[in-house]
Amino acid sequence: MRRILVFEEYCIGCGLCEVYCRVQHSQSKDLIKAYNREQPKPLSRVKLVKAKPVSFAVQCRHCKDPPCVTACLSGAMRRDNDSGLVVHDPDKCIGCWTCIMVCPYTAISINVLGSGVVAKCDLCSTLDTPACVANCPNEALVCEEVL
Amino acid sequence: MRYVIIGGSAGGIGACEAIREVDPVGEIILISEEPFPQYSRPMISEFLSGKASFEKMKYRGDVFWKENNVELKAGRKAVHLDLKERCVELDNGEKVKFDRLLIATGGKPIIPKTEGIDKRGVFTFTTISDAEKLLAVVKKNQRAVVIGGGLIGVSVAEALVERGVVVTIVELKDRILSLILDEVASRIIRDAMEDSGVTIITGQTVKSITGKYEDNTAVEGVVLSNGEEIPCGLVIFAIGVIPRTELVLGTDIKTNRGIIVDRYMRTNVSDVYACGDVAEVYDFIFGENRVLPLWPTAHLGGRVAGYNMAGKKALFPGGTAMSALNYFRVPVISVGLVNPTNNNEYEVMIQHDSVRKIYRKVVLRHNVIVGFLLVNDIERAGTLFYLMHNFVDVKELGSQLISDDFSLASLPFDIRRNLFMEGTRWMVLPN
Ligand SMILES: Cc1cc2nc3c(=O)[nH]c(=O)nc-3n(C[C@H](O)[C@H](O)[C@H](O)COP(=O)(O)OP(=O)(O)OC[C@H]3O[C@@H](n4cnc5c(N)ncnc54)[C@H](O)[C@@H]3O)c2cc1C
């Protein structure tokens, strides 16, 4: 499976990771449309966090023993053993926020404008490289294969 | 090896999954009084309101038992434990032998002795069957009195409101959700509930339930302890649950309020384990065991029990009072001690923006977070929970913890590094 490494010392805080994550999770997959026209407004699943001079991007770490899966009340959050991904099913999710309570990475967001339930990084499993990594101009995000 | 599990909800399911991770061949037998146990109990309010079908409520799919090769004895109640013979007797007389036993029988609703309790129109609200019975009778514009303004009371009230029922909550304490919220947070939810038409009466309890003049077996209303009468067709007891320990009473298994277990979820009798609402589990804030009737702690305890039963050592990392709520569209997260009483020992930090209705409170003891409460801006909760569970000294962070712009980047470098290198530690398997 793959994993995203975060190098905060290279992060310049530009926010392109969020921009391209949002585009990737839009219906149109088009930058202009995703930002200006699409309803509901797509949500970035990566968060750029800043506290000067520190900045870095954080997204779901796809933990081996994920607290969000243990805590989930509805069964919407689960770990796929084959891919190693922590998968969220918005149709099963009821938006009880219990997963948010236990994720130390704050990697789970409330999709206020969209589904009304939570949303998080899916590692762009349909792409060769996750959108945030591919569009990071300074290699502060790197994708690697791990066992 | 034969594993026997009594109860197939959060705890029982967690145990099955953990056992199968370690032991693919051992025999697992699960005894469940409920015919279809693998549903999400907290979702019975979504079911009642119509927001979730039974299909959506399934916590695990229909194939779960088959996939995990679990023999499910559904609709069967365990009525007797014979610890000498190491067997469980069922209500049909069948005896099931075990090598390892897990008791995950959960809780049962508290129903205080009240005059008129046996009338038609009186309900409890803890199972899907309770929700189905209520659903069969609710009508628009009908009146209901919910007894208890805790988690279950507020959740059933919300569902009833969505069905057009006129709801009154009667709460004994001076505010709703008093165990997990302080006055400010409770007021924010109360306002939202009142905006939705719910009447909230505090400092009162229901003394008796009265019957109709023409048919005394049907509910006409309730009488409060101050003598006030409230007419209604439905009365719902939602005071809370107590551990369902009946099976172990009179055996060698030690109980207090719940079954006493260690951090491997073992009872004092060898090869017998317990978890979830029926047990007293480790609270990492209090440093001792207590009843924590919550889904995440039940599931986690079940997993820990399962691993240990199957021979893989796992330690219960500890839970605490930890609730995330979304009642009446107000997101709230409350963890640990949010209403400290001894003010010399605790330091309390509060940020309250009454316009945006954002409220944040963090309670410290010796510079360690022992509780926090977040209303309407909750996404930092997991980081605070991490700092709390790892007893991180947060002196340096101070009031940043409650400021608008707190984030992972605010954490000192060492803590950030640990978090990314070592993972969350609110987990049960050694890395
Ligand atoms: C309305 C409602 C809302 C809730 N909301 C939340 C929430 O938002 N967040 C949260 O964390 N928690 C919530 N809870 C609490 C949560 O549902 C429980 O903590 C959790 O279900 C406990 O799981 P458990 O496995 O210990 O037991 P239970 O879920 O109680 O299940 C026990 C099972 O064992 C069976 N059983 C008992 N005795 C026997 C016997 N002798 N023989 C055979 N079978 C037996 C029972 O029939 C039942 O199926 C809520 C509960 C309710 C009722």
XYZ file of C-alpha atoms and ligand atoms in Angstrom:
631
model
C 0.000 0.000 0.000
C 1.041 3.590 -0.342
C 1.587 6.226 2.251
C 2.054 9.976 2.172
C 5.074 11.400 3.966
C 4.905 14.957 5.203
C 8.074 17.078 5.296
C 7.187 20.237 7.136
C 10.623 21.769 6.592
C 9.873 21.953 2.833
C 6.319 23.198 3.146
C 5.947 26.812 1.994
C 2.298 26.990 3.004
C 1.050 27.719 -0.530
C -2.107 25.653 -0.150
C -1.961 24.038 -3.603
C -2.504 20.668 -1.903
C -5.928 21.828 -0.764
C -6.745 23.330 -4.151
C -5.976 20.145 -6.064
C -7.556 17.892 -3.466
C -10.748 19.856 -3.855
C -10.610 19.580 -7.633
C -9.974 15.857 -7.402
C -13.032 15.468 -5.157
C -15.273 17.600 -7.339
C -17.713 16.313 -9.926
C -16.245 18.235 -12.839
C -12.556 17.660 -11.989
C -12.071 21.142 -13.386
C -10.404 23.849 -11.334
C -12.557 26.795 -12.388
C -15.840 24.897 -12.261
C -15.000 23.235 -8.964
C -14.337 26.578 -7.355
C -16.973 28.777 -8.931
C -19.904 26.811 -10.114
C -20.224 23.420 -8.585
C -22.962 22.789 -6.060
C -22.424 21.427 -3.499
C -18.998 23.014 -3.206
C -16.412 20.212 -3.082
C -14.369 19.866 0.073
C -10.616 19.470 0.399
C -9.726 16.417 2.447
C -6.191 17.549 3.094
C -5.727 20.349 5.592
C -2.919 22.837 5.500
C -2.174 23.719 9.104
C -0.155 26.787 10.023
C 1.349 28.312 13.150
C 4.125 30.624 12.055
C 6.785 29.653 11.106
C 5.502 26.074 10.919
C 3.199 24.825 8.195
C 2.402 21.416 6.784
C -0.332 19.454 5.115
C -2.112 16.692 6.952
C -4.443 14.028 5.666
C -5.754 10.680 6.890
C -2.764 8.526 7.883
C -4.652 5.313 7.165
C -3.591 3.934 10.558
C -3.019 0.226 10.991
C -5.215 0.183 14.068
C -7.453 3.152 13.326
C -9.256 4.741 16.288
C -11.925 6.137 13.943
C -12.935 2.605 12.921
C -13.124 1.432 16.528
C -15.175 4.464 17.493
C -17.552 4.566 14.503
C -21.150 4.038 15.606
C -22.646 3.156 12.258
C -20.068 0.959 10.550
C -19.370 3.642 7.928
C -15.660 3.701 8.713
C -13.730 0.506 8.091
C -10.266 -0.706 7.273
C -9.915 -2.580 4.026
C -7.472 -5.369 4.726
C -6.474 -5.897 1.106
C -5.589 -2.299 0.309
C -4.735 -1.226 3.861
C -6.885 1.862 3.331
C -9.247 3.276 5.907
C -12.424 3.646 3.884
C -15.374 5.894 4.675
C -18.839 5.235 3.273
C -20.832 8.505 3.242
C -24.085 6.632 2.633
C -23.725 4.716 5.882
C -22.375 7.666 7.855
C -24.827 9.496 10.113
C -22.602 12.428 11.060
C -22.375 11.639 14.771
C -18.794 13.024 14.873
C -17.483 10.203 17.059
C -14.580 9.592 14.654
C -13.600 13.267 14.876
C -13.331 12.870 18.647
C -10.574 10.259 18.386
C -8.542 11.204 15.288
C -5.433 12.982 16.580
C -4.536 14.198 13.089
C -7.786 16.156 12.718
C -7.907 14.432 9.378
C -11.671 14.025 9.385
C -13.756 17.020 8.332
C -17.416 17.825 8.520
C -18.629 18.149 4.957
C -20.992 20.962 5.841
C -21.852 22.083 2.332
C -21.854 18.659 0.739
C -22.989 15.370 2.206
C -23.598 16.818 5.682
C -21.593 13.936 7.131
C -17.830 13.535 7.446
C -15.227 13.299 4.696
C -11.582 12.340 4.645
C -8.651 11.441 2.401
C -9.083 8.358 0.212
C -5.451 8.464 -0.973
C -6.796 9.146 -4.495
C -6.818 5.424 -5.113
C -7.805 5.901 -8.745
C -4.742 8.050 -9.510
C -1.113 7.040 -9.899
C -0.127 9.724 -7.413
C -2.448 11.440 -4.931
C -3.427 14.907 -6.151
C -1.914 16.734 -3.174
C 1.447 15.026 -3.696
C 1.457 15.487 -7.455
C 0.790 19.215 -7.120
C 3.067 20.059 -4.216
C 5.654 22.420 -5.738
C 8.361 21.814 -3.157
C 8.167 18.078 -2.462
C 6.873 18.637 1.035
C 4.509 15.774 0.303
C 5.968 12.522 -0.973
C 4.233 9.276 -1.725
C 5.975 5.998 -0.992
C 5.080 2.348 -1.208
C 5.230 0.430 2.058
C 4.494 -3.170 2.927
C -10.748 -24.130 21.143
C -14.315 -23.037 21.642
C -15.118 -19.378 22.266
C -18.566 -18.531 23.531
C -19.825 -14.944 23.461
C -23.050 -13.738 25.028
C -24.358 -10.590 23.300
C -23.746 -9.642 19.654
C -23.617 -5.859 19.721
C -20.604 -3.485 19.846
C -18.641 -5.647 22.303
C -19.540 -9.074 20.918
C -18.796 -8.032 17.334
C -15.460 -6.476 18.304
C -14.499 -9.747 19.968
C -15.432 -11.894 16.965
C -13.324 -9.714 14.691
C -10.324 -9.795 17.005
C -10.511 -13.556 17.598
C -10.610 -14.180 13.862
C -7.560 -11.991 13.280
C -5.608 -14.326 15.542
C -7.354 -17.689 15.326
C -8.889 -18.550 11.952
C -10.077 -22.015 12.985
C -11.328 -21.989 16.581
C -15.043 -22.438 17.051
C -16.980 -19.239 17.893
C -20.535 -19.462 19.197
C -22.440 -16.237 19.786
C -25.633 -16.220 21.808
C -27.954 -13.285 21.261
C -31.332 -12.601 22.693
C -32.005 -10.113 19.940
C -32.828 -11.841 16.648
C -30.674 -9.467 14.582
C -27.985 -8.161 16.914
C -25.533 -6.503 14.526
C -27.296 -3.181 14.226
C -26.105 0.172 15.502
C -27.951 0.748 18.764
C -27.352 4.525 18.786
C -29.129 4.658 15.419
C -32.527 3.622 16.753
C -33.377 7.328 16.909
C -32.509 7.711 13.209
C -34.776 4.733 12.595
C -37.624 6.276 14.573
C -37.285 9.628 12.817
C -37.238 7.935 9.431
C -33.726 9.103 8.577
C -32.332 5.572 8.498
C -33.865 2.342 7.262
C -33.039 -0.870 9.087
C -30.740 -1.660 6.172
C -28.730 1.494 6.830
C -28.573 0.664 10.541
C -26.660 -2.530 9.959
C -23.348 -2.042 11.720
C -22.013 -5.086 9.926
C -23.465 -6.688 6.816
C -25.655 -9.792 6.684
C -22.656 -11.902 5.749
C -20.752 -10.920 8.889
C -21.364 -14.115 10.887
C -20.742 -16.359 7.911
C -17.664 -14.451 6.817
C -16.178 -14.773 10.278
C -17.384 -18.338 10.659
C -19.397 -17.565 13.785
C -22.241 -19.836 14.801
C -24.980 -17.369 15.717
C -27.649 -18.542 18.087
C -30.030 -15.653 17.488
C -33.208 -15.135 19.463
C -31.782 -17.310 22.242
C -31.252 -16.109 25.776
C -28.554 -17.365 28.113
C -30.302 -18.105 31.393
C -27.676 -19.746 33.543
C -23.896 -19.909 33.894
C -22.259 -23.021 35.265
C -18.646 -22.039 35.844
C -17.633 -25.436 37.263
C -18.919 -27.329 34.251
C -17.866 -24.401 32.048
C -21.128 -24.171 30.243
C -23.906 -21.700 29.436
C -27.497 -22.828 29.612
C -29.952 -21.354 27.110
C -33.672 -20.691 27.417
C -34.467 -23.774 25.347
C -32.540 -25.987 27.759
C -29.519 -26.343 25.479
C -26.142 -26.359 27.203
C -23.219 -24.735 25.428
C -19.735 -25.644 26.640
C -16.946 -23.089 26.480
C -13.174 -22.927 26.741
C -13.279 -19.125 26.815
C -16.340 -17.071 27.628
C -17.102 -13.406 26.951
C -20.005 -11.690 28.652
C -21.115 -8.753 26.496
C -24.706 -8.497 27.618
C -24.784 -4.697 27.697
C -27.183 -2.642 29.751
C -30.860 -2.464 30.504
C -32.986 0.637 30.908
C -33.457 2.114 34.352
C -37.158 2.299 35.213
C -37.852 3.847 38.594
C -40.918 2.649 40.462
C -43.666 4.935 39.213
C -47.377 4.593 39.649
C -49.163 3.720 36.399
C -46.144 2.335 34.643
C -47.988 -0.610 33.097
C -50.339 1.528 31.033
C -50.493 1.474 27.251
C -48.354 4.290 25.879
C -45.381 3.785 28.214
C -42.095 2.945 26.499
C -38.373 2.542 26.978
C -35.863 3.341 24.233
C -32.841 1.074 24.043
C -33.485 -1.536 21.354
C -34.675 -1.661 17.758
C -37.766 -3.414 19.030
C -38.500 -0.457 21.349
C -38.128 1.867 18.356
C -40.444 -0.287 16.218
C -43.107 -0.309 18.911
C -42.927 3.460 19.256
C -42.980 3.951 15.502
C -46.171 1.901 15.279
C -48.041 4.364 17.492
C -46.548 7.835 16.924
C -48.829 10.337 15.269
C -48.394 13.943 14.230
C -49.357 16.518 16.855
C -49.512 13.845 19.529
C -48.021 14.737 22.918
C -45.137 12.871 24.493
C -43.324 13.181 27.797
C -39.725 12.002 27.837
C -38.442 11.215 31.319
C -34.737 12.000 31.487
C -32.719 14.664 29.686
C -29.574 12.627 29.137
C -28.196 11.248 25.865
C -31.028 8.811 25.257
C -33.720 11.294 26.245
C -32.455 14.010 23.942
C -32.009 11.555 21.074
C -35.546 10.152 21.343
C -36.889 13.706 21.682
C -35.204 14.708 18.445
C -36.668 11.741 16.587
C -40.152 12.407 17.932
C -39.949 16.078 16.938
C -39.126 14.999 13.409
C -42.290 12.900 13.459
C -44.268 15.983 14.392
C -44.808 14.955 18.016
C -45.082 17.670 20.679
C -42.390 16.773 23.203
C -41.812 17.685 26.837
C -38.624 16.540 28.556
C -38.675 16.165 32.322
C -35.194 16.259 33.863
C -34.410 15.869 37.540
C -31.194 17.916 37.465
C -31.059 21.650 36.846
C -30.104 21.226 33.191
C -30.212 18.726 30.351
C -27.175 16.537 29.551
C -25.834 17.508 32.972
C -23.290 14.693 33.131
C -21.442 15.714 29.995
C -22.143 19.436 29.571
C -21.689 22.505 31.708
C -24.276 25.252 32.034
C -23.191 27.224 28.970
C -23.094 24.251 26.621
C -26.306 22.833 27.989
C -27.983 26.198 27.388
C -26.864 26.265 23.745
C -28.492 22.858 23.141
C -31.538 23.818 25.162
C -32.047 26.905 23.025
C -31.812 24.803 19.866
C -34.332 22.323 21.288
C -36.736 25.023 22.349
C -36.448 26.572 18.886
C -37.656 23.204 17.584
C -40.641 23.312 19.891
C -39.448 21.050 22.722
C -40.510 22.017 26.237
C -37.880 21.341 28.883
C -38.789 21.086 32.558
C -35.867 20.775 34.962
C -35.653 20.033 38.654
C -38.694 17.780 38.420
C -39.501 14.143 38.079
C -42.581 12.161 37.131
C -44.437 10.972 40.201
C -47.199 9.062 38.486
C -48.717 8.233 35.135
C -52.454 8.705 34.934
C -54.978 6.747 32.870
C -57.835 7.932 30.724
C -61.248 8.372 32.296
C -62.909 6.141 29.703
C -60.018 3.620 29.595
C -57.721 3.539 32.583
C -55.280 1.195 30.835
C -54.232 3.942 28.386
C -52.005 6.899 29.270
C -53.719 10.236 29.791
C -50.803 12.193 31.206
C -48.166 12.446 33.910
C -48.056 14.136 37.288
C -44.783 15.826 38.274
C -43.317 15.891 41.760
C -44.586 19.481 42.179
C -48.098 18.284 41.389
C -48.266 19.780 37.917
C -50.106 17.638 35.361
C -48.979 17.278 31.767
C -51.399 15.651 29.347
C -49.803 13.204 26.886
C -50.429 9.988 25.016
C -46.860 8.709 25.176
C -44.401 8.402 28.059
C -40.815 7.388 27.350
C -38.434 6.389 30.108
C -34.955 7.531 29.084
C -33.085 7.758 32.352
C -30.169 5.645 31.288
C -28.982 2.080 31.485
C -27.505 -0.126 34.187
C -25.227 -3.102 33.595
C -27.151 -6.254 32.774
C -25.387 -8.445 35.314
C -28.230 -10.842 36.122
C -26.443 -13.791 34.540
C -23.430 -13.566 36.838
C -25.156 -12.713 40.099
C -24.795 -15.639 42.452
C -21.716 -16.948 40.605
C -18.082 -16.465 41.613
C -17.715 -13.621 39.110
C -17.141 -10.407 41.020
C -19.331 -7.403 40.360
C -19.590 -3.921 41.673
C -22.077 -1.860 39.686
C -20.866 -3.782 36.661
C -18.693 -6.853 36.182
C -15.174 -6.107 37.382
C -12.451 -6.680 34.798
C -8.737 -5.968 34.521
C -7.108 -4.212 31.594
C -7.057 -7.480 29.646
C -10.838 -7.570 30.132
C -10.540 -10.683 32.332
C -12.948 -11.216 35.191
C -11.686 -12.781 38.414
C -12.702 -16.225 37.075
C -10.158 -17.682 34.692
C -11.144 -17.836 31.022
C -14.150 -15.616 31.604
C -14.066 -12.105 30.131
C -16.464 -9.176 30.066
C -16.701 -5.888 28.144
C -19.011 -3.058 27.203
C -21.975 -1.698 29.111
C -22.136 -4.709 31.450
C -18.594 -4.170 32.742
C -16.635 -1.625 34.737
C -13.739 -0.709 32.518
C -10.579 1.316 32.962
C -11.004 5.079 32.848
C -7.629 6.671 32.140
C -8.623 10.006 33.646
C -9.878 8.633 36.921
C -7.192 5.933 36.955
C -9.783 3.389 38.019
C -12.562 1.254 36.651
C -16.108 2.431 36.186
C -19.163 1.914 34.040
C -18.680 3.714 30.710
C -21.770 2.857 28.679
C -20.495 4.027 25.306
C -20.220 2.420 21.918
C -16.477 3.092 21.268
C -15.415 1.759 24.674
C -17.639 -1.307 24.235
C -16.189 -2.090 20.824
C -12.626 -1.450 21.969
C -13.130 -3.600 25.072
C -14.582 -6.358 22.929
C -11.556 -6.308 20.668
C -9.154 -6.408 23.605
C -11.082 -9.328 25.096
C -11.074 -11.126 21.744
C -7.317 -10.834 21.259
C -6.603 -12.041 24.768
C -9.070 -14.912 24.511
C -7.322 -16.044 21.354
C -3.917 -15.813 23.015
C -2.585 -12.494 21.733
C -1.837 -10.119 24.547
C -3.584 -6.785 24.226
C -4.058 -4.069 26.809
C -7.192 -1.935 27.097
C -5.817 1.587 26.553
C -8.556 3.064 28.686
C -11.631 5.033 27.902
C -13.336 7.868 29.672
C -16.648 9.642 29.440
C -16.457 10.579 25.760
C -19.430 11.699 23.736
C -19.843 13.267 20.350
C -23.298 14.622 19.673
C -25.172 16.171 16.825
C -28.574 16.697 18.375
C -30.757 19.430 16.919
C -27.901 20.276 14.537
C -25.509 21.405 17.250
C -22.165 19.585 17.023
C -20.743 18.919 20.481
C -17.827 16.886 21.779
C -17.379 16.300 25.499
C -14.518 14.248 26.904
C -13.447 13.507 30.471
C -13.966 15.860 33.355
C -15.825 18.930 32.126
C -17.423 20.013 35.398
C -14.576 20.011 37.936
C -15.733 20.747 41.450
C -12.538 21.333 43.386
C -11.264 24.538 41.857
C -7.923 24.578 43.624
C -6.796 21.504 41.823
C -7.998 22.402 38.348
C -7.300 25.128 35.883
C -10.142 25.931 33.523
C -9.743 27.759 30.211
C -12.819 29.013 28.412
C -13.488 30.715 25.105
C -17.086 31.666 24.418
C -18.262 33.470 21.323
C -21.959 33.909 21.941
C -22.632 35.344 18.503
C -21.221 32.400 16.592
C -22.330 30.101 19.426
C -18.832 28.677 19.596
C -17.786 27.442 22.988
C -14.527 25.805 24.002
C -13.485 24.703 27.446
C -10.363 22.846 28.490
C -9.808 21.580 32.026
C -6.238 20.997 33.246
C -4.836 19.288 36.321
C -1.105 19.730 36.913
C -0.759 21.016 33.331
C -2.347 17.913 31.835
C -5.705 17.998 30.039
C -8.284 16.028 32.008
C -11.366 17.190 30.151
C -12.614 19.352 27.305
C -15.864 20.533 25.830
C -16.345 21.870 22.317
C -19.552 23.265 20.841
C -20.038 24.139 17.156
C -16.335 24.047 16.294
C -15.244 20.539 17.099
C -12.582 19.463 14.620
C -9.667 19.915 17.055
C -11.190 17.344 19.430
C -9.000 14.444 18.329
C -5.803 16.359 18.977
C -6.965 17.346 22.452
C -7.967 13.721 23.074
C -4.488 12.615 22.038
C -2.792 15.113 24.368
C -5.087 13.984 27.134
C -4.645 10.273 26.621
C -0.876 10.630 26.502
C -0.785 12.909 29.574
C 1.203 15.508 27.650
C 2.300 18.549 29.649
C 0.560 21.405 27.840
C 1.834 24.300 29.938
C 3.648 25.749 26.949
C 0.493 25.721 24.839
C -1.672 27.447 27.409
C -4.609 29.341 26.015
C -3.709 28.381 22.435
C -5.662 25.193 23.111
C -8.911 27.171 23.071
C -8.012 29.857 20.540
C -9.570 30.071 17.080
C -6.399 29.210 15.225
C -5.182 26.207 17.208
C -4.068 23.361 14.964
C -1.620 20.483 14.793
C 1.004 23.039 13.784
C 0.653 24.692 17.195
C 2.006 21.584 18.920
C 5.648 21.531 20.011
C 7.946 19.768 17.564
C 8.546 16.694 19.721
C 4.873 15.995 20.103
C 4.216 16.437 16.401
C 7.048 14.088 15.598
C 5.831 11.435 18.004
C 2.385 11.657 16.583
C 3.544 11.112 13.033
C 6.155 8.478 13.912
C 4.432 6.401 16.543
C 0.786 6.706 15.705
C -2.111 7.378 17.954
C -1.642 4.933 20.823
C -5.389 4.865 21.406
C -5.275 1.376 20.076
C -4.795 -2.063 21.408
C -2.159 -3.827 19.380
C 1.496 -3.326 20.100
C 3.177 -1.799 17.024
C -30.800 5.529 22.053
C -29.347 5.286 22.339
C -28.414 6.186 21.855
C -27.063 5.981 22.107
N -26.178 6.875 21.581
C -24.864 6.690 21.792
C -23.915 7.587 21.235
O -24.262 8.553 20.565
N -22.599 7.361 21.478
C -22.168 6.299 22.213
O -20.965 6.134 22.386
N -23.042 5.424 22.742
C -24.376 5.595 22.551
N -25.263 4.701 23.102
C -24.735 3.608 23.941
C -24.293 2.383 23.127
O -25.334 1.971 22.289
C -23.867 1.273 24.055
O -22.796 1.712 24.846
C -23.424 0.013 23.315
O -24.482 -0.493 22.550
C -22.911 -1.058 24.285
O -22.602 -2.223 23.592
P -22.543 -3.629 24.306
O -22.020 -4.574 23.292
O -21.842 -3.531 25.601
O -24.054 -4.011 24.705
P -25.459 -3.796 24.040
O -25.397 -2.952 22.835
O -26.379 -3.391 25.121
O -25.852 -5.252 23.537
C -25.986 -6.355 24.380
C -26.637 -7.490 23.647
O -26.643 -8.653 24.476
C -27.923 -9.251 24.448
N -28.103 -9.987 25.697
C -28.156 -9.482 26.952
N -28.336 -10.465 27.855
C -28.389 -11.615 27.164
C -28.566 -12.970 27.534
N -28.720 -13.348 28.793
N -28.574 -13.893 26.559
C -28.418 -13.535 25.262
N -28.251 -12.288 24.854
C -28.237 -11.326 25.795
C -28.858 -8.093 24.275
O -30.103 -8.531 23.769
C -28.100 -7.218 23.285
O -28.334 -7.601 21.960
C -26.634 4.872 22.860
C -27.569 3.983 23.353
C -28.921 4.170 23.102
C -29.909 3.196 23.637
